[in-house]
Amino acid sequence: MIRRLRRCGHAPGASSPEDQAVVDEFRAMLTALRNPEPWTPGTGNARDIAVRIGPFVERAQTRPGDDHGPDLIAVTLVHPSTPHAGRHLGYTGRDWLRCPTTAIIGFWQPGYTLLTHAANGLHLPDDIGMAPAHYALYIEARKRDNSRDGHTLLRLGPYTRPQHAQQDGDRLTAALDGQETTLAPGYRITMRFGPFCVSDHQLFTDPYETDVVALLSTAVAGVRP
């Protein structure tokens, strides 16, 4: 799995800069493996994490939602060092994934880079052992006085496919067009797209069994300044 370490030259003496860079990278990998930085659900969501994918380790970003107690979180895999190269190695276009927390080694450290598919010249496999995450739409009312006061009016989910959420999102965006600040006095009505929060499932409305635009109208009608 790990790239073979080879010296660029055969002469005795000091290592070349290229050799030294490889040695330093290898040492950083050993340090990261020996000293993982622990991660626990609900902490450090702004930082990337290291996730086991078979015998490899990959860099991932956490997404709040799609949780099931402490067992699952939503993540998206990212290229370990060069984001623009991810498209060529299968790191993009996978949407969000349901990641077992048992697969998480800890917070991401640069030393893990050597252990990724990308560092070994490999494309991410089609089956990485994680199911697609569920999706949701959130309709929110925010005060227009520049304060953060507000609340969620409507939660729609789970969507099992992102394109279904996008279609309903487009319908809701069209319904809100030009009326975001007039539908509810003192509020701005907004919509956002995100992972489905399994632990809050009782707060969501099944979008496959109703007219989402009608639900929006009902939810907005209940807003009070």
PDB file of N, CA and C in Angstrom, residues 13-94:
ATOM      1  N   GLY A  13      27.140   9.153   1.587  1.00  0.00           N
ATOM      2  CA  GLY A  13      27.143  10.524   2.063  1.00  0.00           C
ATOM      3  C   GLY A  13      25.747  11.026   2.319  1.00  0.00           C
ATOM      4  N   ALA A  14      25.630  12.340   2.355  1.00  0.00           N
ATOM      5  CA  ALA A  14      24.355  12.982   2.679  1.00  0.00           C
ATOM      6  C   ALA A  14      23.297  12.648   1.630  1.00  0.00           C
ATOM      7  N   SER A  15      22.079  12.557   2.086  1.00  0.00           N
ATOM      8  CA  SER A  15      20.963  12.295   1.179  1.00  0.00           C
ATOM      9  C   SER A  15      20.694  13.511   0.310  1.00  0.00           C
ATOM     10  N   SER A  16      20.167  13.259  -0.865  1.00  0.00           N
ATOM     11  CA  SER A  16      19.763  14.364  -1.729  1.00  0.00           C
ATOM     12  C   SER A  16      18.509  15.005  -1.141  1.00  0.00           C
ATOM     13  N   PRO A  17      18.164  16.239  -1.542  1.00  0.00           N
ATOM     14  CA  PRO A  17      16.929  16.866  -1.059  1.00  0.00           C
ATOM     15  C   PRO A  17      15.695  16.017  -1.350  1.00  0.00           C
ATOM     16  N   GLU A  18      15.705  15.338  -2.487  1.00  0.00           N
ATOM     17  CA  GLU A  18      14.566  14.483  -2.844  1.00  0.00           C
ATOM     18  C   GLU A  18      14.456  13.307  -1.883  1.00  0.00           C
ATOM     19  N   ASP A  19      15.599  12.690  -1.583  1.00  0.00           N
ATOM     20  CA  ASP A  19      15.615  11.568  -0.634  1.00  0.00           C
ATOM     21  C   ASP A  19      15.146  12.023   0.741  1.00  0.00           C
ATOM     22  N   GLN A  20      15.648  13.183   1.170  1.00  0.00           N
ATOM     23  CA  GLN A  20      15.307  13.670   2.494  1.00  0.00           C
ATOM     24  C   GLN A  20      13.810  13.970   2.602  1.00  0.00           C
ATOM     25  N   ALA A  21      13.216  14.476   1.514  1.00  0.00           N
ATOM     26  CA  ALA A  21      11.782  14.772   1.521  1.00  0.00           C
ATOM     27  C   ALA A  21      10.974  13.495   1.709  1.00  0.00           C
ATOM     28  N   VAL A  22      11.409  12.406   1.042  1.00  0.00           N
ATOM     29  CA  VAL A  22      10.719  11.130   1.181  1.00  0.00           C
ATOM     30  C   VAL A  22      10.856  10.596   2.601  1.00  0.00           C
ATOM     31  N   VAL A  23      12.053  10.711   3.163  1.00  0.00           N
ATOM     32  CA  VAL A  23      12.280  10.240   4.531  1.00  0.00           C
ATOM     33  C   VAL A  23      11.416  11.022   5.513  1.00  0.00           C
ATOM     34  N   ASP A  24      11.361  12.342   5.326  1.00  0.00           N
ATOM     35  CA  ASP A  24      10.566  13.183   6.226  1.00  0.00           C
ATOM     36  C   ASP A  24       9.083  12.825   6.128  1.00  0.00           C
ATOM     37  N   GLU A  25       8.640  12.535   4.898  1.00  0.00           N
ATOM     38  CA  GLU A  25       7.242  12.172   4.694  1.00  0.00           C
ATOM     39  C   GLU A  25       6.928  10.852   5.400  1.00  0.00           C
ATOM     40  N   PHE A  26       7.854   9.905   5.295  1.00  0.00           N
ATOM     41  CA  PHE A  26       7.668   8.607   5.935  1.00  0.00           C
ATOM     42  C   PHE A  26       7.651   8.746   7.460  1.00  0.00           C
ATOM     43  N   ARG A  27       8.540   9.568   7.990  1.00  0.00           N
ATOM     44  CA  ARG A  27       8.568   9.786   9.434  1.00  0.00           C
ATOM     45  C   ARG A  27       7.269  10.444   9.920  1.00  0.00           C
ATOM     46  N   ALA A  28       6.750  11.384   9.118  1.00  0.00           N
ATOM     47  CA  ALA A  28       5.496  12.048   9.485  1.00  0.00           C
ATOM     48  C   ALA A  28       4.351  11.045   9.511  1.00  0.00           C
ATOM     49  N   MET A  29       4.388  10.073   8.582  1.00  0.00           N
ATOM     50  CA  MET A  29       3.361   9.049   8.561  1.00  0.00           C
ATOM     51  C   MET A  29       3.426   8.190   9.828  1.00  0.00           C
ATOM     52  N   LEU A  30       4.627   7.767  10.208  1.00  0.00           N
ATOM     53  CA  LEU A  30       4.784   6.946  11.410  1.00  0.00           C
ATOM     54  C   LEU A  30       4.336   7.710  12.654  1.00  0.00           C
ATOM     55  N   THR A  31       4.665   8.994  12.708  1.00  0.00           N
ATOM     56  CA  THR A  31       4.268   9.809  13.852  1.00  0.00           C
ATOM     57  C   THR A  31       2.748   9.915  13.940  1.00  0.00           C
ATOM     58  N   ALA A  32       2.095  10.107  12.785  1.00  0.00           N
ATOM     59  CA  ALA A  32       0.638  10.228  12.776  1.00  0.00           C
ATOM     60  C   ALA A  32      -0.017   8.922  13.218  1.00  0.00           C
ATOM     61  N   LEU A  33       0.523   7.787  12.766  1.00  0.00           N
ATOM     62  CA  LEU A  33      -0.047   6.494  13.140  1.00  0.00           C
ATOM     63  C   LEU A  33       0.151   6.199  14.622  1.00  0.00           C
ATOM     64  N   ARG A  34       1.287   6.598  15.142  1.00  0.00           N
ATOM     65  CA  ARG A  34       1.569   6.321  16.554  1.00  0.00           C
ATOM     66  C   ARG A  34       0.866   7.297  17.491  1.00  0.00           C
ATOM     67  N   ASN A  35       0.540   8.478  16.966  1.00  0.00           N
ATOM     68  CA  ASN A  35      -0.057   9.510  17.816  1.00  0.00           C
ATOM     69  C   ASN A  35      -1.312  10.091  17.170  1.00  0.00           C
ATOM     70  N   PRO A  36      -2.348   9.271  17.004  1.00  0.00           N
ATOM     71  CA  PRO A  36      -3.590   9.799  16.421  1.00  0.00           C
ATOM     72  C   PRO A  36      -4.210  10.834  17.362  1.00  0.00           C
ATOM     73  N   GLU A  37      -4.822  11.853  16.768  1.00  0.00           N
ATOM     74  CA  GLU A  37      -5.498  12.875  17.562  1.00  0.00           C
ATOM     75  C   GLU A  37      -6.966  12.481  17.672  1.00  0.00           C
ATOM     76  N   PRO A  38      -7.416  12.064  18.839  1.00  0.00           N
ATOM     77  CA  PRO A  38      -8.764  11.497  18.974  1.00  0.00           C
ATOM     78  C   PRO A  38      -9.875  12.430  18.511  1.00  0.00           C
ATOM     79  N   TRP A  39     -10.873  11.826  17.883  1.00  0.00           N
ATOM     80  CA  TRP A  39     -12.087  12.533  17.460  1.00  0.00           C
ATOM     81  C   TRP A  39     -13.278  11.841  18.099  1.00  0.00           C
ATOM     82  N   THR A  40     -14.234  12.624  18.564  1.00  0.00           N
ATOM     83  CA  THR A  40     -15.475  12.072  19.086  1.00  0.00           C
ATOM     84  C   THR A  40     -16.641  12.811  18.450  1.00  0.00           C
ATOM     85  N   PRO A  41     -17.800  12.150  18.282  1.00  0.00           N
ATOM     86  CA  PRO A  41     -18.955  12.804  17.657  1.00  0.00           C
ATOM     87  C   PRO A  41     -19.312  14.111  18.346  1.00  0.00           C
ATOM     88  N   GLY A  42     -19.563  15.126  17.518  1.00  0.00           N
ATOM     89  CA  GLY A  42     -19.989  16.409  18.044  1.00  0.00           C
ATOM     90  C   GLY A  42     -18.868  17.359  18.400  1.00  0.00           C
ATOM     91  N   THR A  43     -17.607  16.948  18.170  1.00  0.00           N
ATOM     92  CA  THR A  43     -16.488  17.831  18.492  1.00  0.00           C
ATOM     93  C   THR A  43     -15.653  18.071  17.245  1.00  0.00           C
ATOM     94  N   GLY A  44     -15.175  19.288  17.119  1.00  0.00           N
ATOM     95  CA  GLY A  44     -14.249  19.600  16.045  1.00  0.00           C
ATOM     96  C   GLY A  44     -14.807  19.426  14.648  1.00  0.00           C
ATOM     97  N   ASN A  45     -16.083  19.792  14.443  1.00  0.00           N
ATOM     98  CA  ASN A  45     -16.691  19.582  13.134  1.00  0.00           C
ATOM     99  C   ASN A  45     -16.062  20.417  12.025  1.00  0.00           C
ATOM    100  N   ALA A  46     -15.338  21.467  12.411  1.00  0.00           N
ATOM    101  CA  ALA A  46     -14.723  22.322  11.404  1.00  0.00           C
ATOM    102  C   ALA A  46     -13.412  21.741  10.877  1.00  0.00           C
ATOM    103  N   ARG A  47     -12.915  20.694  11.520  1.00  0.00           N
ATOM    104  CA  ARG A  47     -11.642  20.110  11.118  1.00  0.00           C
ATOM    105  C   ARG A  47     -11.858  18.816  10.348  1.00  0.00           C
ATOM    106  N   ASP A  48     -10.969  18.543   9.397  1.00  0.00           N
ATOM    107  CA  ASP A  48     -11.052  17.311   8.631  1.00  0.00           C
ATOM    108  C   ASP A  48     -10.670  16.119   9.505  1.00  0.00           C
ATOM    109  N   ILE A  49     -11.161  14.950   9.101  1.00  0.00           N
ATOM    110  CA  ILE A  49     -10.885  13.730   9.855  1.00  0.00           C
ATOM    111  C   ILE A  49     -10.215  12.701   8.943  1.00  0.00           C
ATOM    112  N   ALA A  50      -9.623  11.689   9.549  1.00  0.00           N
ATOM    113  CA  ALA A  50      -8.988  10.579   8.821  1.00  0.00           C
ATOM    114  C   ALA A  50      -9.895   9.358   8.942  1.00  0.00           C
ATOM    115  N   VAL A  51     -10.213   8.759   7.793  1.00  0.00           N
ATOM    116  CA  VAL A  51     -11.168   7.651   7.749  1.00  0.00           C
ATOM    117  C   VAL A  51     -10.528   6.452   7.061  1.00  0.00           C
ATOM    118  N   ARG A  52     -10.722   5.268   7.617  1.00  0.00           N
ATOM    119  CA  ARG A  52     -10.210   4.048   6.984  1.00  0.00           C
ATOM    120  C   ARG A  52     -11.111   3.630   5.836  1.00  0.00           C
ATOM    121  N   ILE A  53     -10.506   3.396   4.676  1.00  0.00           N
ATOM    122  CA  ILE A  53     -11.203   2.848   3.510  1.00  0.00           C
ATOM    123  C   ILE A  53     -10.426   1.594   3.117  1.00  0.00           C
ATOM    124  N   GLY A  54     -10.870   0.438   3.602  1.00  0.00           N
ATOM    125  CA  GLY A  54     -10.093  -0.781   3.369  1.00  0.00           C
ATOM    126  C   GLY A  54      -8.740  -0.636   4.045  1.00  0.00           C
ATOM    127  N   PRO A  55      -7.641  -0.954   3.342  1.00  0.00           N
ATOM    128  CA  PRO A  55      -6.312  -0.829   3.942  1.00  0.00           C
ATOM    129  C   PRO A  55      -5.755   0.591   3.860  1.00  0.00           C
ATOM    130  N   PHE A  56      -6.513   1.513   3.278  1.00  0.00           N
ATOM    131  CA  PHE A  56      -6.051   2.880   3.087  1.00  0.00           C
ATOM    132  C   PHE A  56      -6.663   3.814   4.133  1.00  0.00           C
ATOM    133  N   VAL A  57      -6.134   5.027   4.162  1.00  0.00           N
ATOM    134  CA  VAL A  57      -6.673   6.086   5.019  1.00  0.00           C
ATOM    135  C   VAL A  57      -6.975   7.280   4.122  1.00  0.00           C
ATOM    136  N   GLU A  58      -8.159   7.867   4.283  1.00  0.00           N
ATOM    137  CA  GLU A  58      -8.550   8.996   3.450  1.00  0.00           C
ATOM    138  C   GLU A  58      -8.932  10.202   4.298  1.00  0.00           C
ATOM    139  N   ARG A  59      -8.815  11.353   3.682  1.00  0.00           N
ATOM    140  CA  ARG A  59      -9.196  12.614   4.316  1.00  0.00           C
ATOM    141  C   ARG A  59     -10.673  12.876   4.057  1.00  0.00           C
ATOM    142  N   ALA A  60     -11.395  13.302   5.080  1.00  0.00           N
ATOM    143  CA  ALA A  60     -12.833  13.535   4.926  1.00  0.00           C
ATOM    144  C   ALA A  60     -13.253  14.780   5.699  1.00  0.00           C
ATOM    145  N   GLN A  61     -14.308  15.406   5.204  1.00  0.00           N
ATOM    146  CA  GLN A  61     -14.902  16.549   5.890  1.00  0.00           C
ATOM    147  C   GLN A  61     -16.251  16.119   6.437  1.00  0.00           C
ATOM    148  N   THR A  62     -16.516  16.470   7.673  1.00  0.00           N
ATOM    149  CA  THR A  62     -17.777  16.074   8.300  1.00  0.00           C
ATOM    150  C   THR A  62     -18.890  17.025   7.902  1.00  0.00           C
ATOM    151  N   ARG A  63     -20.105  16.495   7.834  1.00  0.00           N
ATOM    152  CA  ARG A  63     -21.303  17.274   7.544  1.00  0.00           C
ATOM    153  C   ARG A  63     -22.295  17.029   8.676  1.00  0.00           C
ATOM    154  N   PRO A  64     -22.739  18.059   9.374  1.00  0.00           N
ATOM    155  CA  PRO A  64     -23.713  17.829  10.444  1.00  0.00           C
ATOM    156  C   PRO A  64     -24.961  17.149   9.894  1.00  0.00           C
ATOM    157  N   GLY A  65     -25.354  16.047  10.495  1.00  0.00           N
ATOM    158  CA  GLY A  65     -26.560  15.358  10.060  1.00  0.00           C
ATOM    159  C   GLY A  65     -26.309  13.911   9.692  1.00  0.00           C
ATOM    160  N   ASP A  66     -27.399  13.230   9.320  1.00  0.00           N
ATOM    161  CA  ASP A  66     -27.406  11.813   8.994  1.00  0.00           C
ATOM    162  C   ASP A  66     -26.813  10.988  10.130  1.00  0.00           C
ATOM    163  N   ASP A  67     -26.985  11.489  11.333  1.00  0.00           N
ATOM    164  CA  ASP A  67     -26.458  10.806  12.510  1.00  0.00           C
ATOM    165  C   ASP A  67     -27.433   9.739  12.995  1.00  0.00           C
ATOM    166  N   HIS A  68     -26.910   8.756  13.643  1.00  0.00           N
ATOM    167  CA  HIS A  68     -27.734   7.719  14.266  1.00  0.00           C
ATOM    168  C   HIS A  68     -27.061   7.368  15.578  1.00  0.00           C
ATOM    169  N   GLY A  69     -27.366   8.175  16.608  1.00  0.00           N
ATOM    170  CA  GLY A  69     -26.631   8.050  17.843  1.00  0.00           C
ATOM    171  C   GLY A  69     -25.165   8.356  17.584  1.00  0.00           C
ATOM    172  N   PRO A  70     -24.264   7.616  18.205  1.00  0.00           N
ATOM    173  CA  PRO A  70     -22.836   7.853  17.984  1.00  0.00           C
ATOM    174  C   PRO A  70     -22.261   7.015  16.842  1.00  0.00           C
ATOM    175  N   ASP A  71     -23.129   6.316  16.104  1.00  0.00           N
ATOM    176  CA  ASP A  71     -22.633   5.304  15.162  1.00  0.00           C
ATOM    177  C   ASP A  71     -22.377   5.802  13.746  1.00  0.00           C
ATOM    178  N   LEU A  72     -23.097   6.812  13.285  1.00  0.00           N
ATOM    179  CA  LEU A  72     -22.977   7.268  11.907  1.00  0.00           C
ATOM    180  C   LEU A  72     -22.913   8.783  11.830  1.00  0.00           C
ATOM    181  N   ILE A  73     -22.122   9.286  10.895  1.00  0.00           N
ATOM    182  CA  ILE A  73     -22.130  10.709  10.570  1.00  0.00           C
ATOM    183  C   ILE A  73     -22.073  10.834   9.051  1.00  0.00           C
ATOM    184  N   ALA A  74     -22.372  12.011   8.556  1.00  0.00           N
ATOM    185  CA  ALA A  74     -22.265  12.269   7.119  1.00  0.00           C
ATOM    186  C   ALA A  74     -20.907  12.908   6.834  1.00  0.00           C
ATOM    187  N   VAL A  75     -20.242  12.422   5.787  1.00  0.00           N
ATOM    188  CA  VAL A  75     -18.938  12.970   5.415  1.00  0.00           C
ATOM    189  C   VAL A  75     -18.851  13.081   3.897  1.00  0.00           C
ATOM    190  N   THR A  76     -17.884  13.839   3.447  1.00  0.00           N
ATOM    191  CA  THR A  76     -17.515  13.836   2.038  1.00  0.00           C
ATOM    192  C   THR A  76     -16.006  13.650   1.967  1.00  0.00           C
ATOM    193  N   LEU A  77     -15.551  12.778   1.086  1.00  0.00           N
ATOM    194  CA  LEU A  77     -14.126  12.510   0.949  1.00  0.00           C
ATOM    195  C   LEU A  77     -13.471  13.606   0.120  1.00  0.00           C
ATOM    196  N   VAL A  78     -12.267  13.989   0.496  1.00  0.00           N
ATOM    197  CA  VAL A  78     -11.537  15.026  -0.229  1.00  0.00           C
ATOM    198  C   VAL A  78     -10.131  14.538  -0.529  1.00  0.00           C
ATOM    199  N   HIS A  79      -9.559  15.085  -1.595  1.00  0.00           N
ATOM    200  CA  HIS A  79      -8.185  14.757  -1.955  1.00  0.00           C
ATOM    201  C   HIS A  79      -7.268  15.178  -0.809  1.00  0.00           C
ATOM    202  N   PRO A  80      -6.260  14.373  -0.477  1.00  0.00           N
ATOM    203  CA  PRO A  80      -5.433  14.673   0.699  1.00  0.00           C
ATOM    204  C   PRO A  80      -4.643  15.969   0.630  1.00  0.00           C
ATOM    205  N   SER A  81      -4.310  16.432  -0.577  1.00  0.00           N
ATOM    206  CA  SER A  81      -3.466  17.625  -0.626  1.00  0.00           C
ATOM    207  C   SER A  81      -3.773  18.572  -1.774  1.00  0.00           C
ATOM    208  N   THR A  82      -4.298  18.071  -2.871  1.00  0.00           N
ATOM    209  CA  THR A  82      -4.515  18.899  -4.051  1.00  0.00           C
ATOM    210  C   THR A  82      -5.961  18.787  -4.500  1.00  0.00           C
ATOM    211  N   PRO A  83      -6.844  19.636  -3.997  1.00  0.00           N
ATOM    212  CA  PRO A  83      -8.279  19.500  -4.293  1.00  0.00           C
ATOM    213  C   PRO A  83      -8.623  19.430  -5.773  1.00  0.00           C
ATOM    214  N   HIS A  84      -7.924  20.211  -6.623  1.00  0.00           N
ATOM    215  CA  HIS A  84      -8.294  20.233  -8.038  1.00  0.00           C
ATOM    216  C   HIS A  84      -8.001  18.906  -8.740  1.00  0.00           C
ATOM    217  N   ALA A  85      -7.184  18.051  -8.118  1.00  0.00           N
ATOM    218  CA  ALA A  85      -6.874  16.748  -8.718  1.00  0.00           C
ATOM    219  C   ALA A  85      -7.902  15.692  -8.348  1.00  0.00           C
ATOM    220  N   GLY A  86      -8.779  16.021  -7.419  1.00  0.00           N
ATOM    221  CA  GLY A  86      -9.739  15.034  -6.944  1.00  0.00           C
ATOM    222  C   GLY A  86     -10.662  14.505  -8.015  1.00  0.00           C
ATOM    223  N   ARG A  87     -10.993  15.331  -8.985  1.00  0.00           N
ATOM    224  CA  ARG A  87     -11.914  14.919 -10.042  1.00  0.00           C
ATOM    225  C   ARG A  87     -11.351  13.757 -10.845  1.00  0.00           C
ATOM    226  N   HIS A  88     -10.052  13.705 -10.995  1.00  0.00           N
ATOM    227  CA  HIS A  88      -9.436  12.672 -11.821  1.00  0.00           C
ATOM    228  C   HIS A  88      -9.238  11.355 -11.067  1.00  0.00           C
ATOM    229  N   LEU A  89      -9.348  11.386  -9.760  1.00  0.00           N
ATOM    230  CA  LEU A  89      -9.099  10.183  -8.966  1.00  0.00           C
ATOM    231  C   LEU A  89     -10.335   9.697  -8.226  1.00  0.00           C
ATOM    232  N   GLY A  90     -11.499  10.273  -8.546  1.00  0.00           N
ATOM    233  CA  GLY A  90     -12.737   9.800  -7.943  1.00  0.00           C
ATOM    234  C   GLY A  90     -13.080  10.404  -6.608  1.00  0.00           C
ATOM    235  N   TYR A  91     -12.419  11.515  -6.248  1.00  0.00           N
ATOM    236  CA  TYR A  91     -12.711  12.141  -4.955  1.00  0.00           C
ATOM    237  C   TYR A  91     -13.918  13.075  -5.012  1.00  0.00           C
ATOM    238  N   THR A  92     -14.323  13.467  -6.191  1.00  0.00           N
ATOM    239  CA  THR A  92     -15.483  14.351  -6.312  1.00  0.00           C
ATOM    240  C   THR A  92     -16.605  13.596  -7.016  1.00  0.00           C
ATOM    241  N   GLY A  93     -17.816  14.125  -6.890  1.00  0.00           N
ATOM    242  CA  GLY A  93     -18.971  13.516  -7.531  1.00  0.00           C
ATOM    243  C   GLY A  93     -19.585  12.381  -6.751  1.00  0.00           C
ATOM    244  N   ARG A  94     -19.150  12.162  -5.511  1.00  0.00           N
ATOM    245  CA  ARG A  94     -19.692  11.070  -4.698  1.00  0.00           C
ATOM    246  C   ARG A  94     -20.770  11.552  -3.731  1.00  0.00           C
TER     247      ARG A  94
END
